[in-house]
XYZ file of C-alpha atoms in Angstrom:
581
model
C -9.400 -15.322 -10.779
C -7.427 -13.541 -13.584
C -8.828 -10.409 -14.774
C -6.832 -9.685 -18.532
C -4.372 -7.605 -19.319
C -3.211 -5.743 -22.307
C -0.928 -9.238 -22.645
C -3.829 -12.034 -22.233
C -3.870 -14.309 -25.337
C -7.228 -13.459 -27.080
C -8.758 -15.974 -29.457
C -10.649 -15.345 -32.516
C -12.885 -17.887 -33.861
C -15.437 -17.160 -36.960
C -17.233 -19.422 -39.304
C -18.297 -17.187 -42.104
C -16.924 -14.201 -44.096
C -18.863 -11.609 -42.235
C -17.824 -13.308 -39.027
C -13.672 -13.244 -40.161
C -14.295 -9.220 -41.647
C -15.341 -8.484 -37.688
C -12.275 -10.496 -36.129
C -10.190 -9.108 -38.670
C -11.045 -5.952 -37.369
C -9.724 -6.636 -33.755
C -6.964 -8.607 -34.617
C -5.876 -5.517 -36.759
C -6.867 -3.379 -33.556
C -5.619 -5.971 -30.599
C -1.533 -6.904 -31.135
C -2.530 -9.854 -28.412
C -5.551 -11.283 -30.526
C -5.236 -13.563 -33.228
C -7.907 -16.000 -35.587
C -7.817 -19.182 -34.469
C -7.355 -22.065 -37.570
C -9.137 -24.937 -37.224
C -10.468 -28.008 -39.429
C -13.584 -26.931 -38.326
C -15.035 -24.374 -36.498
C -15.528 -26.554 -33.583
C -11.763 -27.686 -33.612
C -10.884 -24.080 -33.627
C -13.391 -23.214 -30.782
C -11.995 -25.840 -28.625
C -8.289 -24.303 -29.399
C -8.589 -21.452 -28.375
C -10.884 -23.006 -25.085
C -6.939 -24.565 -24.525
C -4.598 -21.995 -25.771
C -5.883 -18.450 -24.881
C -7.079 -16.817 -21.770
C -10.394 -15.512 -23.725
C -12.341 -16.043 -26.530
C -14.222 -14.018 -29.215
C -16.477 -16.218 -31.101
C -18.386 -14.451 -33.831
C -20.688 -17.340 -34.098
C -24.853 -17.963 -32.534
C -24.696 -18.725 -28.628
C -26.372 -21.666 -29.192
C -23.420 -23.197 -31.072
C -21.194 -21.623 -28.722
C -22.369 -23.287 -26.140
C -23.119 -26.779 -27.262
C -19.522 -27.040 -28.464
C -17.912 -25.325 -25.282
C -20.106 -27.723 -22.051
C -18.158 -30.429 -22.290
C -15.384 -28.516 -21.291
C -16.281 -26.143 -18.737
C -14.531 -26.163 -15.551
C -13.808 -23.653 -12.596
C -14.750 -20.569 -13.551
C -12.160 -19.191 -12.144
C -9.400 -20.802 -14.673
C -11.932 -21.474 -17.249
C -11.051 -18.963 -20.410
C -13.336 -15.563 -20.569
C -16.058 -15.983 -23.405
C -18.075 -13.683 -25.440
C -19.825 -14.201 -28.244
C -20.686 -11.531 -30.956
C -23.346 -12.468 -33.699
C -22.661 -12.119 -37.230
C -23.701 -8.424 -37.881
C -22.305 -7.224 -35.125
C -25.083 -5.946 -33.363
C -24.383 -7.602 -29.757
C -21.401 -9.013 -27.727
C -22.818 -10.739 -25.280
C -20.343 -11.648 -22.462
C -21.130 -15.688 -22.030
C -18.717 -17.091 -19.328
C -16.283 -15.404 -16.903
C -17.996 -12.396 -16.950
C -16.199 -11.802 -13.762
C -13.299 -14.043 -12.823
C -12.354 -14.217 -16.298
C -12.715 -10.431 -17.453
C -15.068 -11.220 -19.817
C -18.045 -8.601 -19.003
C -15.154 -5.708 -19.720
C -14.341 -7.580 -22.647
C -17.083 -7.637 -24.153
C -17.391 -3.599 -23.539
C -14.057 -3.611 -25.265
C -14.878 -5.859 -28.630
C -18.409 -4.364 -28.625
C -16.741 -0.068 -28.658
C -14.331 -1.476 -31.450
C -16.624 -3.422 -33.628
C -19.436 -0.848 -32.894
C -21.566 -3.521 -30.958
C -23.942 -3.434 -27.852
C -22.787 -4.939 -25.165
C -24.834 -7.375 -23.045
C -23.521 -8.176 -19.491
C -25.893 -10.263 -17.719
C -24.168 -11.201 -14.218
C -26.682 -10.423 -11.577
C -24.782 -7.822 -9.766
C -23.144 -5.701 -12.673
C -27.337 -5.869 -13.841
C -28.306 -4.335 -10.806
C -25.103 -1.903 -10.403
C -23.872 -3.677 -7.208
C -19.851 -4.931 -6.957
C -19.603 -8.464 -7.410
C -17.289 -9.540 -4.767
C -14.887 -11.022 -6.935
C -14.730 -7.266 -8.569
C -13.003 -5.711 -5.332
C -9.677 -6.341 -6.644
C -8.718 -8.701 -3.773
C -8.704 -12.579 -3.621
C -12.064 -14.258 -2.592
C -12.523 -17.222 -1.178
C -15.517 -19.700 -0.063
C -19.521 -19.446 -0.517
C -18.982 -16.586 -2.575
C -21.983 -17.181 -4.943
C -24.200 -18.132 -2.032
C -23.171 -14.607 -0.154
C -23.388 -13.174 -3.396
C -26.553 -13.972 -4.086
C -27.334 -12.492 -0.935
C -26.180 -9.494 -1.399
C -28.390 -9.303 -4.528
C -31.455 -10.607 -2.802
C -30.943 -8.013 -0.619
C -30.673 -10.669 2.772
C -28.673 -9.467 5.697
C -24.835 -9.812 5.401
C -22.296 -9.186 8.426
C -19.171 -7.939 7.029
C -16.416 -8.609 10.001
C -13.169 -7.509 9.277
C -10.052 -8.034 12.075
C -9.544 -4.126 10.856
C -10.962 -1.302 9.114
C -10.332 -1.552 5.374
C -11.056 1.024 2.347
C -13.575 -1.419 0.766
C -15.738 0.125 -2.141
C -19.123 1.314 -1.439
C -21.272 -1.621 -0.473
C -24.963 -1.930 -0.289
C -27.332 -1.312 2.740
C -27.883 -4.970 3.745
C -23.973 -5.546 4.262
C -23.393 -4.204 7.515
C -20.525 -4.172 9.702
C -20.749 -6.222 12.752
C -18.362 -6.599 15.545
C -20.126 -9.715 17.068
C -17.977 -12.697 16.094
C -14.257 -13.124 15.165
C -13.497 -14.654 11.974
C -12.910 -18.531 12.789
C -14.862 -18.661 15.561
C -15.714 -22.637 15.860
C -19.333 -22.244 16.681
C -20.637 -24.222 13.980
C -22.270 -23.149 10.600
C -23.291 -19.501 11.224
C -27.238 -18.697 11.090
C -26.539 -15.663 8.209
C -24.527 -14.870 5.961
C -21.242 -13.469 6.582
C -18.491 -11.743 4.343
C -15.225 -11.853 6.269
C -12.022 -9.557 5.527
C -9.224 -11.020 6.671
C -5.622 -12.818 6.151
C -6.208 -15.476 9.019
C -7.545 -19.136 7.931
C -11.150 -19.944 8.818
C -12.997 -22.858 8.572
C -14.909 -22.824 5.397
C -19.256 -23.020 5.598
C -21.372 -22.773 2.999
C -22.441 -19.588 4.052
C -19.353 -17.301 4.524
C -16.969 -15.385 1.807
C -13.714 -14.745 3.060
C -12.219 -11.578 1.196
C -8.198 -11.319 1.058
C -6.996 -7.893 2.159
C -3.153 -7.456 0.941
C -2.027 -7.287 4.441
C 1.275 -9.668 4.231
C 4.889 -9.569 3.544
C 7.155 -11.736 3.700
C 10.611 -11.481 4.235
C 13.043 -13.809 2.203
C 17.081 -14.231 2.792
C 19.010 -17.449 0.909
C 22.311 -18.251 0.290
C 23.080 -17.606 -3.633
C 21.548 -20.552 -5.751
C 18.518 -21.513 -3.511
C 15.960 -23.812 -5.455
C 12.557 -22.081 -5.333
C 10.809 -24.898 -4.086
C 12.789 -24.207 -1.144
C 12.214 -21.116 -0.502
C 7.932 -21.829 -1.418
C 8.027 -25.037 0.589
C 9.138 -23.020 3.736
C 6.888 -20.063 3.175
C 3.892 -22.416 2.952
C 4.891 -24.094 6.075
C 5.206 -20.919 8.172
C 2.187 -19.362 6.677
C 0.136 -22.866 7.547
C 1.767 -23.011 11.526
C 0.722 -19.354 11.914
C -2.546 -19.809 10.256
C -2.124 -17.139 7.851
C -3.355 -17.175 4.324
C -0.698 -16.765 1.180
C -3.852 -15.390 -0.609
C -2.633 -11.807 2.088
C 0.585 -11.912 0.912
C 1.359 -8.194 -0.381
C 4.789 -8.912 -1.787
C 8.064 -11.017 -1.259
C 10.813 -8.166 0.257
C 14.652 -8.740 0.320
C 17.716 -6.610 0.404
C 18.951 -5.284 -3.146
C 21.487 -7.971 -3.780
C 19.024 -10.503 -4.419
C 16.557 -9.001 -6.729
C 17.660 -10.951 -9.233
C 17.965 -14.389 -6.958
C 16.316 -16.809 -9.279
C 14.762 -18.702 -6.963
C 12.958 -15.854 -4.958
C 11.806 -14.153 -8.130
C 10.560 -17.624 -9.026
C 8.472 -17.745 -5.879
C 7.250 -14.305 -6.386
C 6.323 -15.257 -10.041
C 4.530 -18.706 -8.531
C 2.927 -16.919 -5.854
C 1.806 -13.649 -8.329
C 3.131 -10.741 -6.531
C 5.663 -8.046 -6.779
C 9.274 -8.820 -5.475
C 10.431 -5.575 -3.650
C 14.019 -5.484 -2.350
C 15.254 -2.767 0.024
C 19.051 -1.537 0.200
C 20.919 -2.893 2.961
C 21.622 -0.164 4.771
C 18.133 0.739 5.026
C 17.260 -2.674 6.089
C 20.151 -1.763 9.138
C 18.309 1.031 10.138
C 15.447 -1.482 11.443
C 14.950 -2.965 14.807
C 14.457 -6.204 14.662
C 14.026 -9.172 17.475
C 17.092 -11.331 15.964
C 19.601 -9.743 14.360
C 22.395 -11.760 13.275
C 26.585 -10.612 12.798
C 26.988 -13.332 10.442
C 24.534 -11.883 8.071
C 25.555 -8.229 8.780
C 28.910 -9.531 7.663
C 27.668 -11.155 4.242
C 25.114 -8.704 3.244
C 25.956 -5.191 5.278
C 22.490 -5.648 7.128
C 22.181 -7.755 10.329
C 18.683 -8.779 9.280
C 17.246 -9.118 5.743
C 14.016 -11.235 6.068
C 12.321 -9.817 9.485
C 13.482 -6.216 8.671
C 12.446 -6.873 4.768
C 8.919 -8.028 6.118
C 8.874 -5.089 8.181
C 9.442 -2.713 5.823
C 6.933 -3.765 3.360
C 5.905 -2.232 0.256
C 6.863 1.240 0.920
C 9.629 1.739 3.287
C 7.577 2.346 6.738
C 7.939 -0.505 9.705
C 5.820 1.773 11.995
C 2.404 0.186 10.955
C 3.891 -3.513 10.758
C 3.497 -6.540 13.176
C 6.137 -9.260 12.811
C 3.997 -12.542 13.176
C 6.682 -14.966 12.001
C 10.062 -14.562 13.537
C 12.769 -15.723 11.063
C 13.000 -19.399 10.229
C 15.444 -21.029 8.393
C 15.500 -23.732 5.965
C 19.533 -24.972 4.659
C 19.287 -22.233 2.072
C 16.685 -19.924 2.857
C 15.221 -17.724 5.578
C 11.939 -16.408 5.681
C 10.395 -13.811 8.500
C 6.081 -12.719 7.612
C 4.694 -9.106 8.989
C 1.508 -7.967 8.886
C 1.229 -3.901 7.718
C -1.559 -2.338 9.032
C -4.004 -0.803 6.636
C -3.967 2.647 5.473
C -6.858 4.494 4.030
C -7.470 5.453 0.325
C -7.836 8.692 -0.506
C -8.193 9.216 -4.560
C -8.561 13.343 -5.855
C -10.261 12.925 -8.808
C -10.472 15.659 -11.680
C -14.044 15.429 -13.257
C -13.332 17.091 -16.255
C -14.572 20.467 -17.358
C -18.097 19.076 -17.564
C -19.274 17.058 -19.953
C -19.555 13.460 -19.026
C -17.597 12.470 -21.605
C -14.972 14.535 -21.480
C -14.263 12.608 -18.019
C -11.995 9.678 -18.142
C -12.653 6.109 -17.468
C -10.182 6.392 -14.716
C -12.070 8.903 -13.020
C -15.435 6.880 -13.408
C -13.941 3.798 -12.159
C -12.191 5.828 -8.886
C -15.777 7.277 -8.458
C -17.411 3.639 -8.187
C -14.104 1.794 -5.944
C -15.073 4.970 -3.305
C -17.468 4.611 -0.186
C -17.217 7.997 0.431
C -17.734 10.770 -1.964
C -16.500 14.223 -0.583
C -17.101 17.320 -3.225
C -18.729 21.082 -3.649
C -22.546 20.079 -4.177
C -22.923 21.162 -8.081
C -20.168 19.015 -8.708
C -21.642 15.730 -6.969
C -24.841 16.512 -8.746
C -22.961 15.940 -11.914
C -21.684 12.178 -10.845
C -24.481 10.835 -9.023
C -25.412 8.358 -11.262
C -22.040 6.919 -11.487
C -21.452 5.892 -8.098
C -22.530 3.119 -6.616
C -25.819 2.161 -4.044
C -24.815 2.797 -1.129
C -21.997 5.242 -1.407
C -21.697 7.820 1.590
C -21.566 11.623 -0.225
C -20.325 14.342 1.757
C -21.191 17.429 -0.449
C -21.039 21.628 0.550
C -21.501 24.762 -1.161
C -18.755 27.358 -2.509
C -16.057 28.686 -0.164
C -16.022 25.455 1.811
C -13.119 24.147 0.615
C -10.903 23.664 3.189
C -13.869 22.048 4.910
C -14.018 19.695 2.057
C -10.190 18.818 2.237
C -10.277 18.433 6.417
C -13.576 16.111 5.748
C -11.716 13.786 2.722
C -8.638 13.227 4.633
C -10.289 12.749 8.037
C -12.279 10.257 5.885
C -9.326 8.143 4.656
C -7.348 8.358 7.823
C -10.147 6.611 9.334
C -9.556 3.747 6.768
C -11.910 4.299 4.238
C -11.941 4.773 0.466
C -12.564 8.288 -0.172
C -13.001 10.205 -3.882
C -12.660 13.703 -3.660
C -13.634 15.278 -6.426
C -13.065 18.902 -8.284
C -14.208 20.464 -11.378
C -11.373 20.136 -14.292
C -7.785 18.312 -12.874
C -8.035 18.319 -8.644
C -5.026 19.293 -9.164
C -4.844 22.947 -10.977
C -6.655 25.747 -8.865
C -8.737 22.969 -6.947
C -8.708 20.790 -4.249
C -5.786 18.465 -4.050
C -3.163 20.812 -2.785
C -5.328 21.885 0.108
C -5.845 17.897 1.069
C -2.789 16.934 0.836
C -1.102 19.598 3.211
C -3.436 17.129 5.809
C -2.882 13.581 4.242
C -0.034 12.312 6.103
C 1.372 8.301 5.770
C -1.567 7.156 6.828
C -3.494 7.314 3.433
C -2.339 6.242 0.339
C -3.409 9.181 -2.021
C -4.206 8.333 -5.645
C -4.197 11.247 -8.452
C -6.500 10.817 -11.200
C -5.558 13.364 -14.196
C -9.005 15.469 -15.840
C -9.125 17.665 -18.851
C -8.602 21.412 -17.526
C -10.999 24.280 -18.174
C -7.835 25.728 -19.766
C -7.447 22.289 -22.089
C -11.548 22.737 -22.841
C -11.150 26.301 -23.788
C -7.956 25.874 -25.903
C -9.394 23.022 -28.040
C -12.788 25.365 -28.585
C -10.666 28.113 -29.661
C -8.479 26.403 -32.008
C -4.226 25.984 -31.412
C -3.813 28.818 -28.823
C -1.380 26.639 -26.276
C 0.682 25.391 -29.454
C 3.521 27.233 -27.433
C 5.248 28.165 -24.197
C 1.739 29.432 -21.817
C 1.174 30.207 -18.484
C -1.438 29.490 -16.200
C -2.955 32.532 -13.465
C -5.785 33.144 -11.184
C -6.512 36.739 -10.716
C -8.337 36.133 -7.588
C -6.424 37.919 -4.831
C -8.901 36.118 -2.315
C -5.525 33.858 -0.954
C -2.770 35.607 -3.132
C -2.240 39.312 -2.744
C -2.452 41.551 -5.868
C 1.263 42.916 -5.526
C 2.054 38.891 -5.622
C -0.551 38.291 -9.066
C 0.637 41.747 -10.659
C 4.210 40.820 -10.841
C 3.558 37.338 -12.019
C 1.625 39.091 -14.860
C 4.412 41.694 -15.286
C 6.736 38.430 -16.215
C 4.248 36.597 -18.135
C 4.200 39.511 -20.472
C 7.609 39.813 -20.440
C 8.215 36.746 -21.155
C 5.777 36.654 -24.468
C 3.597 33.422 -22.723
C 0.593 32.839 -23.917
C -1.402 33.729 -20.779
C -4.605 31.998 -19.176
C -6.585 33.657 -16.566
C -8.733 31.246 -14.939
C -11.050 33.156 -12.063
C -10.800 36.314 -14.231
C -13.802 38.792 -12.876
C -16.515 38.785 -10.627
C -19.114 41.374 -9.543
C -17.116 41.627 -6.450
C -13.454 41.874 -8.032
C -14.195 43.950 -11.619
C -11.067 46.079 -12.030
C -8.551 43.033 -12.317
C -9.124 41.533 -15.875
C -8.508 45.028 -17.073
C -5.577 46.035 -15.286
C -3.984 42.578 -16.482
C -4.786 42.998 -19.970
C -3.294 46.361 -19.984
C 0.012 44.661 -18.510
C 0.217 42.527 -21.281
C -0.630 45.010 -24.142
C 2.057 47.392 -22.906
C 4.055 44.059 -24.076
C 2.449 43.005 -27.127
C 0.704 44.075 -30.580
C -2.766 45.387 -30.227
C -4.221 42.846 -32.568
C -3.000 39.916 -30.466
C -5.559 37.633 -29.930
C -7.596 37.032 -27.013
C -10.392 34.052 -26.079
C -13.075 34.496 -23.598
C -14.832 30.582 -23.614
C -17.998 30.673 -21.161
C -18.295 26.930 -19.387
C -16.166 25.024 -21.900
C -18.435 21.820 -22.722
C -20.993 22.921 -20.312
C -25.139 24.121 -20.984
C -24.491 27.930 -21.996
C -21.417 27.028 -23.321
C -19.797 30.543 -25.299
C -16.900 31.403 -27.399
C -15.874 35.289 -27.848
C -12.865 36.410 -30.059
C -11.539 39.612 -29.789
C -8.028 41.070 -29.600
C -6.519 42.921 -26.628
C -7.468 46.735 -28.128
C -10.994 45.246 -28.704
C -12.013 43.154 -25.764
C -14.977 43.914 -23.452
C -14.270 42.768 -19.720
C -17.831 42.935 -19.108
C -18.110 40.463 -21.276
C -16.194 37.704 -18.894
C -17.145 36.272 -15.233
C -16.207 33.711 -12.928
C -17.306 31.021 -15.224
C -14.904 31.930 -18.078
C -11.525 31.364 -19.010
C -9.824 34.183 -21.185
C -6.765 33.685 -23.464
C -4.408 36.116 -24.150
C -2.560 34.886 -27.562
C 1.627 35.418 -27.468
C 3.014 38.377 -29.650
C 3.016 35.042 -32.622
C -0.667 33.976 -32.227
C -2.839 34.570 -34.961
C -6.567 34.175 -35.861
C -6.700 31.601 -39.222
C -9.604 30.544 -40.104
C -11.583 32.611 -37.303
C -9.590 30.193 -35.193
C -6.305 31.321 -32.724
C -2.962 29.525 -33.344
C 0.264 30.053 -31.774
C 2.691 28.286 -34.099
C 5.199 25.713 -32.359
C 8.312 28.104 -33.881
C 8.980 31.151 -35.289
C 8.366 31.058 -38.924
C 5.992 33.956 -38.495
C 8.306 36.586 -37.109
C 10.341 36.255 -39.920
């Protein structure tokens, strides 16, 4: 399975002028694609089939096809294909829509070439992950389980532990009632398994990869890498553990750059992390060695690398392989328990597509959905069947953050979700004052109500601003005043996000009057009413003019420096100074 990167080799194969205008286009567009010569356009076809880890083929399916069967494989080493007719109307993703990447390339070639993608794999048709979509190694029946899963036939998903999977449908439930391997024959169902044991393969059973291995590596300076792979496979085999687990290769800091262990990383396709040795000292291991302590200041570099992982923490790691030495290697294999997923994800200000792909894509790897109600009402029909929502009304928010982290501490994916960036007056600093090591926590950047408000008004943030909440709900008004008091002083541009309310009316004004006591009284101020939302209002007045009644709770109001100006009917503060002088 190879999913491509920004480096995969991308073919371009066309037949007539109209055909070579389009891949022109995304060769100018692509650094990494290129048109592929050829005597004919067959030759060229079957080049880039060879050479490149997709192909665009601006040529009739049919053709496509015919010249391409003769050389299909696996489809999980086979080249991505996708096909785009001659006026560009479709890009029809044609093989390795999946395993090869091609049903996001062909959302890529169609966005630049201004054509309609077509993705016909039976789960991306019906909105359901494809199981070689979860990011992890698969392994077995997977069409026949997937197929199931589409059919809408009972699955058992039996995992050793609890892993943040993505949202999967109702018919894959979790049973406890067989361990993965069990010799009992050819199950009656059909079974998804998550684990990094070996099992007997069926025709009936996918076995999903989690990245719950790492292995330890020590060697003498100059160790071939088929030394150092030969033993790993052999331990991995005698303990019945899969390589398809392995997280990473760990080792102490002197050999990062050990050629043959990088080479075995390379081979094997995972990160090489190496540790310094005298945090490698710190950990207990079962057989610690003086020799090595004298060679390498640690007196264990493959258990305590294995035990230390990815990240640094042996509390949630197993040692299953005690060292083992070959003449010029050692290698020691831990198993790291998993931790839960927790991703605070910034919707944007409101418009869909003023939210990133990033966020969309956290949104559809979660099971669990945690978020105030209007704002799960605007991402509904992004996530996936099956995901869990856990939605509440305003004030509940640290409700919302207990729920999201007690969520992902259980092991689960979790996408909690706030209005603008999670992280600026919303609900990432209240969950992560809970999410200890437990939960990996992923932060996914969204355009601010401040960013939405600035780009309606014009240029206002072109210089040195400040960001303020004049709600004295969790931050006293002696606390809010001062920070005003220096915001004027300091000649920010200031942004008031939670200006006024029916309950708090008296604030707005007693800020602005801070800031004009600093400041011309023509100096520009914004009021934008929900920034790229229904209703959405822009009001320009200047601090001598402005109307608080005219704000509320779902405004942000801009207070221009002492060097913004209205141009144009639009506010810009200037990067420098030219208009002082």
């Amino acid at each position: 399975m190879h999913h491509l990167t920004s480096h995969a080799r991308i073919g371009l194969v066309a037949a007539t002028a109209a055909g070579r205008c389009h891949a022109r286009t995304v060769a100018a567009a692509w650094p990494h694609a290129r048109l592929v010569p050829g005597e004919s356009v067959a030759d060229a076809l079957r080049t880039a089939w060879s050479d490149c880890d997709a192909v665009i083929a601006f040529l009739a399916t049919g053709a496509v096809v015919r010249i391409l069967a003769p050389l299909l494989g696996d489809k999980r080493t086979d080249p991505a294909v996708v096909v785009v007719d001659e006026a560009a109307r479709h890009a029809v993703a044609l093989l390795g829509g999946h395993a090869g990447g091609g049903n996001a390339l062909a959302e890529a070639v169609g966005a630049l070439v201004d054509a309609r993608p077509v993705v016909t794999t039976a789960t991306d048709a019906v909105d359901l992950p494809g199981l070689d979509t979860l990011g992890w190694p698969v392994e077995g029946a997977v069409a026949a389980v997937s197929r199931a899963v589409l059919d809408g036939e009972p699955v058992r998903l039996v995992a050793d532990v609890d892993w943040p999977l993505p949202a999967l449908p109702p018919n894959v439930r979790p049973s406890g009632a067989d361990a993965p391997g069990a010799a009992d024959g050819v199950p009656a169902g059909y079974r998804l398994l998550v684990t990094d044991r070996l099992v007997p393969p069926d025709d009936r059973t996918a076995v999903l990869r989690p990245p719950s291995l790492v292995a330890g590596i020590g060697a003498s300076r100059g160790v071939p890498a088929d030394e150092v792979r030969d033993l790993l496979h052999r331990e991995l085999t005698s303990a019945g553990l899969s390589p398809a687990s392995l997280r990473c290769l760990a080792s102490v800091d002197v050999k990062a750059d050990e050629v043959g262990i990088v080479a075995t990383a390379n081979a094997l396709g995972v990160p090489l992390v190496t540790h310094p040795a005298v945090t490698l000292a710190a950990v207990d291991v079962p057989h610690p060695s003086e020799v090595v302590r004298a060679a390498v200041g640690t007196p264990s570099v493959a258990e305590a690398a294995a035990l230390l992982g990815v990240d640094g923490r042996s509390g949630d790691a197993e040692l299953l392989v005690p060292k083992t030495a070959s003449a010029m290697a050692t290698v020691a294999v831990a198993r790291h328990a998993p931790r839960g997923r927790l991703a605070v994800v910034g919707l944007g200000p409101g418009a869909a597509d003023l939210r990133t792909p990033r966020a969309v894509a956290e949104l559809r790897r979660a099971a669990v959905v945690v978020g105030l109600d209007q704002y799960v009402d605007q991402v509904r029909g992004v996530l996936r069947p099956g995901t869990r929502v856990v939605a509440s009304g305003l004030g509940a928010e640290e409700t919302r953050a207990r729920a999201a982290v007690a969520e992902a501490a259980a092991g689960r994916a979790v996408a909690l979700i706030g209005s603008g960036d999670a992280g600026v007056y919303a609900m990432a600093s209240p969950a992560l004052e809970y999410a200890d090591e437990r939960i990996d926590v992923v932060g996914v950047p969204g355009v601010t109500a401040a960013l939405a408000a600035g780009a309606l008004l014009g240029a206002p943030l072109g210089h040195d601003h400040a960001y303020l909440s004049l709600s004295d709900l969790h931050t006293p008004w002696e606390i809010i005043e001062r920070r005003v008091t220096a915001v004027a002083e300091g000649d920010f541009v200031a942004l008031f996000y939670n200006p006024r309310s029916r309950a708090r009316d008296w604030q707005l004004g007693r800020a602005l009057a801070i800031l004009a006591a600093h400041r011309p009284p023509d100096t520009p101020v914004g009021v934008v009413r929900n920034a790229s939302r229904d209703g959405e209002r822009v009001h320009l007045a200047t601090l001598a003019t402005l109307d608080p009644q005219v704000v509320d709770m779902y405004s942000v109001v801009v207070v221009g420096s002492s060097d913004t100006r209205l141009v144009a009917g639009r506010m810009v503060t200037p990067r420098g100074y030219r208009w002082r002088s």
